[in-house]
Short mmCIF file of C-alpha atoms in Angstrom, two decimals:
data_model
loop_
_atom_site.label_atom_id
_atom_site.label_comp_id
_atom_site.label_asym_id
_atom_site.label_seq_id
_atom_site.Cartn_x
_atom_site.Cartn_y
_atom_site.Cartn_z
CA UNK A 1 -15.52 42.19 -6.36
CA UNK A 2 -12.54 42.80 -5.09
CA UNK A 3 -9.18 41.00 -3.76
CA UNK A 4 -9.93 42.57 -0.25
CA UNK A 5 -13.21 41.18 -0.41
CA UNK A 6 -12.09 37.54 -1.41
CA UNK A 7 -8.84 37.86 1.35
CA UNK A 8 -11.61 36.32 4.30
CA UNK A 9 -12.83 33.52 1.93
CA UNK A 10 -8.98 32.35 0.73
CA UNK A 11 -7.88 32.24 4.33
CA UNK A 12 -11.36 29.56 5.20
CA UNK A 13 -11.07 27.75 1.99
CA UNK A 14 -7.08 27.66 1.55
CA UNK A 15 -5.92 25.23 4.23
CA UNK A 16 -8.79 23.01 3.63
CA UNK A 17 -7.52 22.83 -0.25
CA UNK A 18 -4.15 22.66 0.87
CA UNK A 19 -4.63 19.54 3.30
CA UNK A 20 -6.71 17.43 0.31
CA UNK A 21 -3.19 17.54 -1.13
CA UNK A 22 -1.30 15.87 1.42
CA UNK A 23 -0.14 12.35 -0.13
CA UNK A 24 0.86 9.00 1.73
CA UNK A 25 -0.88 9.86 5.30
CA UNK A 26 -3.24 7.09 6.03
CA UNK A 27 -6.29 8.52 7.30
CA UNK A 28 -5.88 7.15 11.02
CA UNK A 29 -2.08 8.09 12.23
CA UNK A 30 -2.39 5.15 14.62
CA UNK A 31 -2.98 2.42 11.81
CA UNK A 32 0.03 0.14 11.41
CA UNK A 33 2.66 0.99 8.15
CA UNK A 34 4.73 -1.34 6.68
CA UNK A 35 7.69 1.17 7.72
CA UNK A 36 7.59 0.45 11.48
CA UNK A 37 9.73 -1.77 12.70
CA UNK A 38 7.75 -5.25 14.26
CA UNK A 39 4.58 -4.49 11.92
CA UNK A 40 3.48 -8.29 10.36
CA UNK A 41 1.88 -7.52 6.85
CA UNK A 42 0.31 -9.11 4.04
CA UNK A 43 -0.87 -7.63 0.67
CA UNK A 44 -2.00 -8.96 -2.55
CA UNK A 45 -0.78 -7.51 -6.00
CA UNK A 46 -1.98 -8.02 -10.01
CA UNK A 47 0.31 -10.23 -11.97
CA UNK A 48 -0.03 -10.23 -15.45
CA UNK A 49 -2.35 -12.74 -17.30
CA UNK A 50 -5.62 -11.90 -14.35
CA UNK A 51 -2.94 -14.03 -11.99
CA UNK A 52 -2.41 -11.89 -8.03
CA UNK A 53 0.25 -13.02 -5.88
CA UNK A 54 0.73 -12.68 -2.19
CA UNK A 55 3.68 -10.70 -0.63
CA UNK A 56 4.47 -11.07 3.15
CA UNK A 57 6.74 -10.12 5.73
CA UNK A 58 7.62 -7.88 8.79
CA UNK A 59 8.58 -4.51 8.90
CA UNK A 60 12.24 -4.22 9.72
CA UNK A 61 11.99 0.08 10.40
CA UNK A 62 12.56 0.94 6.68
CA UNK A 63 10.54 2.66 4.04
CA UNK A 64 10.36 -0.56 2.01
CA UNK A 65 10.95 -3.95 3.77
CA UNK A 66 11.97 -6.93 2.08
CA UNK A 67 8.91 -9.46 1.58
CA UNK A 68 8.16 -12.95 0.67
CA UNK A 69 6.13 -13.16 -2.58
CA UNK A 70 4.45 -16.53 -3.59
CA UNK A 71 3.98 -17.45 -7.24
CA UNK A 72 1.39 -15.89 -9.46
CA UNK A 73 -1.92 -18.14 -8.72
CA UNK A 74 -5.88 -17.36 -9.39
CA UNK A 75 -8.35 -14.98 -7.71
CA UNK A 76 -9.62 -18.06 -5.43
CA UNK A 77 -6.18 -19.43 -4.25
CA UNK A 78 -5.00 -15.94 -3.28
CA UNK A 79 -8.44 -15.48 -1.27
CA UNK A 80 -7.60 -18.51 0.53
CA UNK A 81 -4.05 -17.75 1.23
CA UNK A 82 -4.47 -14.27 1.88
CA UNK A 83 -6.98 -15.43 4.64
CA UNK A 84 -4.80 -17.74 6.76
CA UNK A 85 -1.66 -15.43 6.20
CA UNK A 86 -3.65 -12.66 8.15
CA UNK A 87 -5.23 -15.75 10.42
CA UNK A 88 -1.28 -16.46 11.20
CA UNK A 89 0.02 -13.01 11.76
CA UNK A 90 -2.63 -12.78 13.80
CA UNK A 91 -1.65 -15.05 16.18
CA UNK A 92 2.30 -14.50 16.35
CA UNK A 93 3.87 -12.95 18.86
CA UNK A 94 6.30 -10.98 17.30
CA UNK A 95 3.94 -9.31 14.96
CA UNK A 96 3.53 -5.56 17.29
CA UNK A 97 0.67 -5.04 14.27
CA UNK A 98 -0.65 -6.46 11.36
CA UNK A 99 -0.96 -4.53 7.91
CA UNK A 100 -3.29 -6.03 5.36
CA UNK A 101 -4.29 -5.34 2.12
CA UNK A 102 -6.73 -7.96 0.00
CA UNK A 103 -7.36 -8.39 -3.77
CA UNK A 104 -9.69 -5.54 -3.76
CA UNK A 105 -7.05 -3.22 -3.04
CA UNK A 106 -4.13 -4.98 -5.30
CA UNK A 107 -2.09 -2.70 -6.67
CA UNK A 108 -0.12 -4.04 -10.08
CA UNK A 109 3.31 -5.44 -9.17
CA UNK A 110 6.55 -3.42 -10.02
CA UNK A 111 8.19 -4.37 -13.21
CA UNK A 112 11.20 -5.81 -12.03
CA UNK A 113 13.27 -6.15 -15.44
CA UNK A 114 13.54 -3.35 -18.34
CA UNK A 115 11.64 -3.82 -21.71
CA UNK A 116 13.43 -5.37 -24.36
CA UNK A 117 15.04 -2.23 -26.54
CA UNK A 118 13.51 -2.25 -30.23
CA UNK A 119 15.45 -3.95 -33.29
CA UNK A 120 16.74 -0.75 -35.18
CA UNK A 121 14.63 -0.32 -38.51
CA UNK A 122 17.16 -1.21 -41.54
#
């Protein structure tokens, strides 16, 4: 077989390959993103120790908006504040959307502090 023969198949086949590779489009271009300015959200992350904690906030137009995260608590507690967070952003007016992500989609949180270097072998 030859390359002229494959040229009609590559030009079907290639864009559709080449579009599975796009990163960090959500798959509905109208959902809300933390990045827009008056989008409300509320996402869980995975502390160390099987702890989650909740991080909330509004988006202020930039890539990563500053958020309020609560202290490390258990699967249940996080459940039941995750739930009235979205309940609340629900209901305020200044929230243009609401972005939420639950435990099922926590993500593990950032290291925010560099390990501790190695004592050097004597």
């Amino acid at each position: 077989m030859s390359f002229a023969s494959l040229r009609p198949v590559c030009l079907l086949v290639l864009p559709l390959v080449l579009s599975a590779c796009v990163e960090g489009l959500p798959a509905d271009p109208k959902a809300p993103r933390m990045s827009q300015k008056g989008t409300c959200f509320a996402y869980v992350t995975a502390e160390p120790g099987g702890l989650f904690a909740l991080v909330s906030g509004k988006g202020d137009g930039t890539l990563a908006p500053v958020g309020q995260k609560s202290k490390p608590m258990s699967a249940e507690a996080v459940d039941a504040a995750f739930a009235k967070e979205v309940q609340v952003l629900g209901i305020m007016p200044e929230c243009l959307a609401v972005y939420a992500r639950d435990r099922a989609a926590a993500q593990p949180a950032a290291l925010t502090t560099a390990p501790a270097p190695a004592a050097p072998k004597a």
